[in-house]
PDB file of C-alpha atoms in Angstrom:
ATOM      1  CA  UNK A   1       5.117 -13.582 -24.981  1.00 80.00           C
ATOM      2  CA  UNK A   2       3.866 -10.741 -26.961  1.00 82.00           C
ATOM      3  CA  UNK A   3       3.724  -8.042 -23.479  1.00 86.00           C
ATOM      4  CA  UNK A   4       7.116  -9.916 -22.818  1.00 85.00           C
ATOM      5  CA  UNK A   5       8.583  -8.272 -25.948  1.00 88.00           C
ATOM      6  CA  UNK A   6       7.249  -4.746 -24.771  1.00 91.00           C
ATOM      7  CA  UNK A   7       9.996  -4.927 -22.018  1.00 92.00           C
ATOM      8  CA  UNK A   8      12.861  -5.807 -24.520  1.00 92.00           C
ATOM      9  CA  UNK A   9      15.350  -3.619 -25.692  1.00 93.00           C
ATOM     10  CA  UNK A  10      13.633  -3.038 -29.070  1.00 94.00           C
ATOM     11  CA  UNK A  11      10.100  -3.037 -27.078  1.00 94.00           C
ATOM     12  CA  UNK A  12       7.810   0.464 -26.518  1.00 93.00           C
ATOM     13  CA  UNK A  13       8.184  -0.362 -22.853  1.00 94.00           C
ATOM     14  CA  UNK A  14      12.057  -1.074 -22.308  1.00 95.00           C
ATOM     15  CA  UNK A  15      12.542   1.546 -19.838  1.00 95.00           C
ATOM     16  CA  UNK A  16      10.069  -0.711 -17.419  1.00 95.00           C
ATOM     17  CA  UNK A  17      12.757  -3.625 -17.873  1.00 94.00           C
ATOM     18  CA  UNK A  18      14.536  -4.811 -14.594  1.00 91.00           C
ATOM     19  CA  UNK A  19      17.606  -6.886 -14.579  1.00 90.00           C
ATOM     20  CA  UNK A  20      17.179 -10.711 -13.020  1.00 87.00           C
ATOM     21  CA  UNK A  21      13.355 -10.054 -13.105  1.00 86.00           C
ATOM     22  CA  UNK A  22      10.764 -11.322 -16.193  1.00 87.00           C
ATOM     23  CA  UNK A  23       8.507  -8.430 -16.199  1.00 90.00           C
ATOM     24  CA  UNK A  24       5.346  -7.901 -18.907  1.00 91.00           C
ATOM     25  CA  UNK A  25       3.559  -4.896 -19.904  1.00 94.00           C
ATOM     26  CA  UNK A  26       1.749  -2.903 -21.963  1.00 96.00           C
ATOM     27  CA  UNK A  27       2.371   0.825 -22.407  1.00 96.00           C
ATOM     28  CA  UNK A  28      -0.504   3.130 -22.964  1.00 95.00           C
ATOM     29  CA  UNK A  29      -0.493   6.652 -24.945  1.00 94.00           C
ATOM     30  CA  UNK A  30      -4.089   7.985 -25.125  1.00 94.00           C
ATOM     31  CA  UNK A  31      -5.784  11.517 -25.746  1.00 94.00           C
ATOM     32  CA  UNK A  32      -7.992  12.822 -23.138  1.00 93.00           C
ATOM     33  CA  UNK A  33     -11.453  13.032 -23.990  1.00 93.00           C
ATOM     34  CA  UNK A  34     -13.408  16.697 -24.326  1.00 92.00           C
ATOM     35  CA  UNK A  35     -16.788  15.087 -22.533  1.00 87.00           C
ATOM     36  CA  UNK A  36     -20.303  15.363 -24.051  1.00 90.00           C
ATOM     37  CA  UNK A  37     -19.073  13.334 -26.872  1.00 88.00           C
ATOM     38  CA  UNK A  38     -17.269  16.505 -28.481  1.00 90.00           C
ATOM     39  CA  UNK A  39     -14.125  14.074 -28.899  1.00 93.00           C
ATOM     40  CA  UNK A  40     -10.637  13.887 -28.017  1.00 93.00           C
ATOM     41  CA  UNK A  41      -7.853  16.515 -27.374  1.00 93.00           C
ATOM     42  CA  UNK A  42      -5.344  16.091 -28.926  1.00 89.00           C
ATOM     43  CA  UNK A  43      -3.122  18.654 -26.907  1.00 89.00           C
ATOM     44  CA  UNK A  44      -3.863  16.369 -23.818  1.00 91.00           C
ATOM     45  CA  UNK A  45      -2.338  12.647 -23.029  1.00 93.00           C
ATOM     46  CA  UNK A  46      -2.716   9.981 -20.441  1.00 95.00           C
ATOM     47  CA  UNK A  47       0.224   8.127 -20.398  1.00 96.00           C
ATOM     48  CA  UNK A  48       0.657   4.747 -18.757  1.00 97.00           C
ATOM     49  CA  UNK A  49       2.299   1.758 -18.263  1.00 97.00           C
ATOM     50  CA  UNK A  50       0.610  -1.490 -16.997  1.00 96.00           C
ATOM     51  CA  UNK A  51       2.914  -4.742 -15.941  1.00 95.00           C
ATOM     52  CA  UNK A  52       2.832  -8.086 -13.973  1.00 90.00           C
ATOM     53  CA  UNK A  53       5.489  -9.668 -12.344  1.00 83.00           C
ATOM     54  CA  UNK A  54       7.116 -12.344 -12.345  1.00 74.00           C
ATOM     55  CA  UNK A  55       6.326 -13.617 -15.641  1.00 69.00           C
ATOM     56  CA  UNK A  56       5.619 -17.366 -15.466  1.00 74.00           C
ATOM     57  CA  UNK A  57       3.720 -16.760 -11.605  1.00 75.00           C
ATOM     58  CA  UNK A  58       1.926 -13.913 -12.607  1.00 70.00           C
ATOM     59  CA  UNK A  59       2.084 -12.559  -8.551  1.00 79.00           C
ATOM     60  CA  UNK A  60       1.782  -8.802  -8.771  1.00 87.00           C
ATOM     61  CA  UNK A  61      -0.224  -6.084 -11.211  1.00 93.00           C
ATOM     62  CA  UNK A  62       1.386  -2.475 -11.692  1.00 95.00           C
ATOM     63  CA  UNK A  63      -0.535   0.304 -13.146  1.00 97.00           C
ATOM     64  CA  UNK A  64       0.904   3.328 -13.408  1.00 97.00           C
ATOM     65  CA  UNK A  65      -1.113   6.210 -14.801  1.00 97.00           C
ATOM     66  CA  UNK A  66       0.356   9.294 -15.418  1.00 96.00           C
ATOM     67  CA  UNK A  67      -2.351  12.187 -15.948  1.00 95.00           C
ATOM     68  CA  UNK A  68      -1.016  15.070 -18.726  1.00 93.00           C
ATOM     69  CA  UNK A  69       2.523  14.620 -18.181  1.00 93.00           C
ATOM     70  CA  UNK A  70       4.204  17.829 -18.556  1.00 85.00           C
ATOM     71  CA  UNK A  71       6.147  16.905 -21.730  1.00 75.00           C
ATOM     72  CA  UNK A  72       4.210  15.041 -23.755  1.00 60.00           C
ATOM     73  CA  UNK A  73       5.528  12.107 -23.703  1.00 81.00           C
ATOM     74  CA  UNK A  74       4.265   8.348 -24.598  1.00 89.00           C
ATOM     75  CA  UNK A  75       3.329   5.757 -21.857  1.00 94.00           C
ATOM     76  CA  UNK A  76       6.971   4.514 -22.270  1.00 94.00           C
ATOM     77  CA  UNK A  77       8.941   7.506 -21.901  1.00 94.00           C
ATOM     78  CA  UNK A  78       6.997   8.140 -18.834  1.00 95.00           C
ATOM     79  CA  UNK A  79       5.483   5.490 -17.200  1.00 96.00           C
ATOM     80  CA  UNK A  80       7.887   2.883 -17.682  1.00 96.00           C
ATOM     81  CA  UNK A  81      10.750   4.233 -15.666  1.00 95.00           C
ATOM     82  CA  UNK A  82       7.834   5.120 -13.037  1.00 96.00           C
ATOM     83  CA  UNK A  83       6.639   0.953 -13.230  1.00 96.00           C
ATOM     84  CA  UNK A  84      10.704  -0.284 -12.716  1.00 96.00           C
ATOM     85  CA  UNK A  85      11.544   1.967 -10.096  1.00 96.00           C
ATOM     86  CA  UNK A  86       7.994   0.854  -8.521  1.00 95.00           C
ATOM     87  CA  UNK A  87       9.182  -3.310  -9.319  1.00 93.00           C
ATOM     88  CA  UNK A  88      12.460  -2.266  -7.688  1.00 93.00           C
ATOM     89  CA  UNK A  89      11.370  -1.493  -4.292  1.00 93.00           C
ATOM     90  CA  UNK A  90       8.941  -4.332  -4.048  1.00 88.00           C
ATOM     91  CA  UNK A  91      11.788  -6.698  -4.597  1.00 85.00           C
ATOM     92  CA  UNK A  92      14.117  -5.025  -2.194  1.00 88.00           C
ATOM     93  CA  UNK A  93      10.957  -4.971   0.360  1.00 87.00           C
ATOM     94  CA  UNK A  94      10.115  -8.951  -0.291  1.00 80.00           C
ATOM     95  CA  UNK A  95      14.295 -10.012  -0.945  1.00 81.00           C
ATOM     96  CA  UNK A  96      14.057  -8.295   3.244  1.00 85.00           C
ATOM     97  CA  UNK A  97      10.671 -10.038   4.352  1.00 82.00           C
ATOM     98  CA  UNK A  98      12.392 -13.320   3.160  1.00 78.00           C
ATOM     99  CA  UNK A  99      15.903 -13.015   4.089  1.00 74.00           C
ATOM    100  CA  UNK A 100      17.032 -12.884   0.846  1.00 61.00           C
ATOM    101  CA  UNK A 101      19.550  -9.637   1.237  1.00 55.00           C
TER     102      UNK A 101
END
């Protein structure tokens, strides 16, 4: 229930959310590291957005990863909109395979 609420209104991941569909997720904001254990930069994100679908059956994993965005942005600014758009076409693409237009 708790990566349900990241999709709600209120959640970090709202712009993932898809009308008629339970989607869960987790977004993702994270610093890229330097290497050689000099630490992170903090000029330089990862932003992401992971998410499963529907939410009871569990049927299909999403990641989407984007690498240094151009405006920093978090995982939900970003990747979100990326994930639903993503969720979108699958369910036009299997609402076609089963005759569901």
């Amino acid at each position: 229930k708790l990566l349900q609420g990241s999709v709600a209104p209120w959640g970090t991941g709202a712009r993932a959310a898809l009308p008629g569909l339970a989607i869960s997720g987790k977004t993702g904001t994270a610093h890229i590291p330097r290497g050689h254990g000099r630490g992170y930069d903090t000029s330089r994100i990862n932003a992401s957005f992971i998410g499963y679908l529907p939410y009871r059956k569990r049927t299909l994993v999403i990641l989407v990863l984007v690498q240094e965005p151009e405006a920093a942005a978090e995982g939900g600014m970003v990747a979100a909109p990326v994930f639903r758009e993503i969720a979108q076409r699958i369910r036009e693409y299997l609402d076609r395979r089963m005759g569901n237009q």
